[in-house]
Coordinates of C-alpha atoms in Angstrom, one line a residue:
M30 CA 17.5 14.6 -7.9
K31 CA 16.6 12.8 -11.1
K32 CA 16.7 9.5 -9.2
V33 CA 14.3 10.8 -6.6
F34 CA 11.9 12.0 -9.3
A35 CA 12.1 8.7 -11.1
F36 CA 11.4 6.9 -7.9
L37 CA 8.4 9.1 -7.2
I38 CA 7.1 8.5 -10.7
L39 CA 7.5 4.8 -10.3
C40 CA 5.7 4.9 -6.9
M41 CA 2.8 6.8 -8.5
A42 CA 2.6 4.3 -11.4
L43 CA 2.5 1.3 -9.0
A44 CA -0.1 3.0 -6.9
L45 CA -2.2 3.7 -10.0
A46 CA -1.8 0.0 -11.1
R47 CA -2.9 -1.2 -7.7
I48 CA -6.0 1.0 -7.7
L49 CA -6.9 -0.2 -11.2
L50 CA -6.5 -3.9 -10.1
L51 CA -8.7 -3.3 -7.0
V52 CA -11.4 -1.7 -9.2
L53 CA -11.2 -4.6 -11.6
A54 CA -11.5 -7.1 -8.7
A55 CA -14.5 -5.2 -7.3
V56 CA -16.2 -5.2 -10.8
M57 CA -15.6 -8.9 -11.3
L58 CA -17.0 -9.7 -7.8
L59 CA -20.1 -7.7 -8.6
A60 CA -20.5 -9.4 -12.0
L61 CA -20.2 -12.8 -10.2
L62 CA -22.8 -11.8 -7.7
H63 CA -25.1 -10.6 -10.5
A64 CA -24.6 -13.9 -12.4
F65 CA -25.3 -15.9 -9.3
V66 CA -28.6 -14.0 -8.8
T67 CA -29.8 -14.3 -12.4
R68 CA -28.4 -17.8 -13.2
P69 CA -27.4 -19.7 -10.1
R70 CA -26.9 -23.2 -11.6
E71 CA -24.6 -22.0 -14.4
T72 CA -22.6 -19.8 -12.0
L73 CA -22.1 -22.7 -9.6
V74 CA -21.0 -24.9 -12.5
F75 CA -18.6 -22.2 -13.6
L76 CA -17.2 -21.9 -10.0
G77 CA -16.9 -25.7 -9.8
T78 CA -15.0 -25.8 -13.1
L79 CA -12.6 -23.1 -11.9
I80 CA -12.0 -25.0 -8.6
L81 CA -11.4 -28.3 -10.4
S82 CA -9.1 -26.8 -12.9
S83 CA -7.0 -25.1 -10.2
L84 CA -6.9 -28.4 -8.3
A85 CA -5.7 -30.2 -11.5
V86 CA -2.6 -28.0 -11.5
A87 CA -1.9 -27.8 -7.7
Q88 CA -3.1 -31.1 -6.4
P89 CA -3.6 -33.9 -9.0
L90 CA -4.9 -36.4 -6.5
A91 CA -7.5 -33.9 -5.1
F92 CA -8.5 -33.3 -8.7
I93 CA -9.1 -37.0 -9.4
G94 CA -11.1 -37.2 -6.2
G95 CA -13.2 -34.1 -7.2
V96 CA -13.9 -35.6 -10.6
V97 CA -15.1 -38.8 -9.0
V98 CA -17.4 -36.9 -6.6
V99 CA -18.8 -34.8 -9.4
F100 CA -19.4 -37.9 -11.5
A101 CA -21.1 -39.7 -8.6
A102 CA -23.3 -36.7 -8.0
V103 CA -24.4 -36.6 -11.6
V104 CA -25.1 -40.3 -11.7
L105 CA -27.1 -40.1 -8.5
A106 CA -29.1 -37.1 -9.7
K107 CA -30.0 -38.9 -12.9
R108 CA -31.2 -42.0 -11.0
R109 CA -33.3 -39.9 -8.7
R110 CA -34.8 -38.0 -11.6
G111 CA -35.7 -41.2 -13.4
T112 CA -37.5 -43.0 -10.5
A113 CA -39.7 -40.1 -9.3
P114 CA -42.9 -39.5 -11.2
P115 CA -43.2 -36.2 -13.0
R116 CA -44.7 -33.3 -11.0
Q117 CA -47.8 -33.2 -13.3
L118 CA -48.6 -36.8 -12.5
R119 CA -48.3 -36.2 -8.7
R120 CA -50.8 -33.3 -9.0
L121 CA -53.4 -35.4 -10.7
R122 CA -53.4 -38.1 -8.0

């Protein structure tokens, strides 16, 4: 009978741990949604960093390709920003 009670206590502890992990996951998802609404650029940079760091561990070649794509996007964004006249000058014309 002691083994049955120990088994039931273990099942209850595992169920409680599962519930706590699900609540934690839901809270983290809501926090991520809130961060995306309030600061979308920083949130996307955070998610990109997480994705690239997980790729570095799992698929090194995909990580290298991702870094090259991010670097190219940054370079192209800076070139576009440098050639276009500022918004204030466009309004004056």
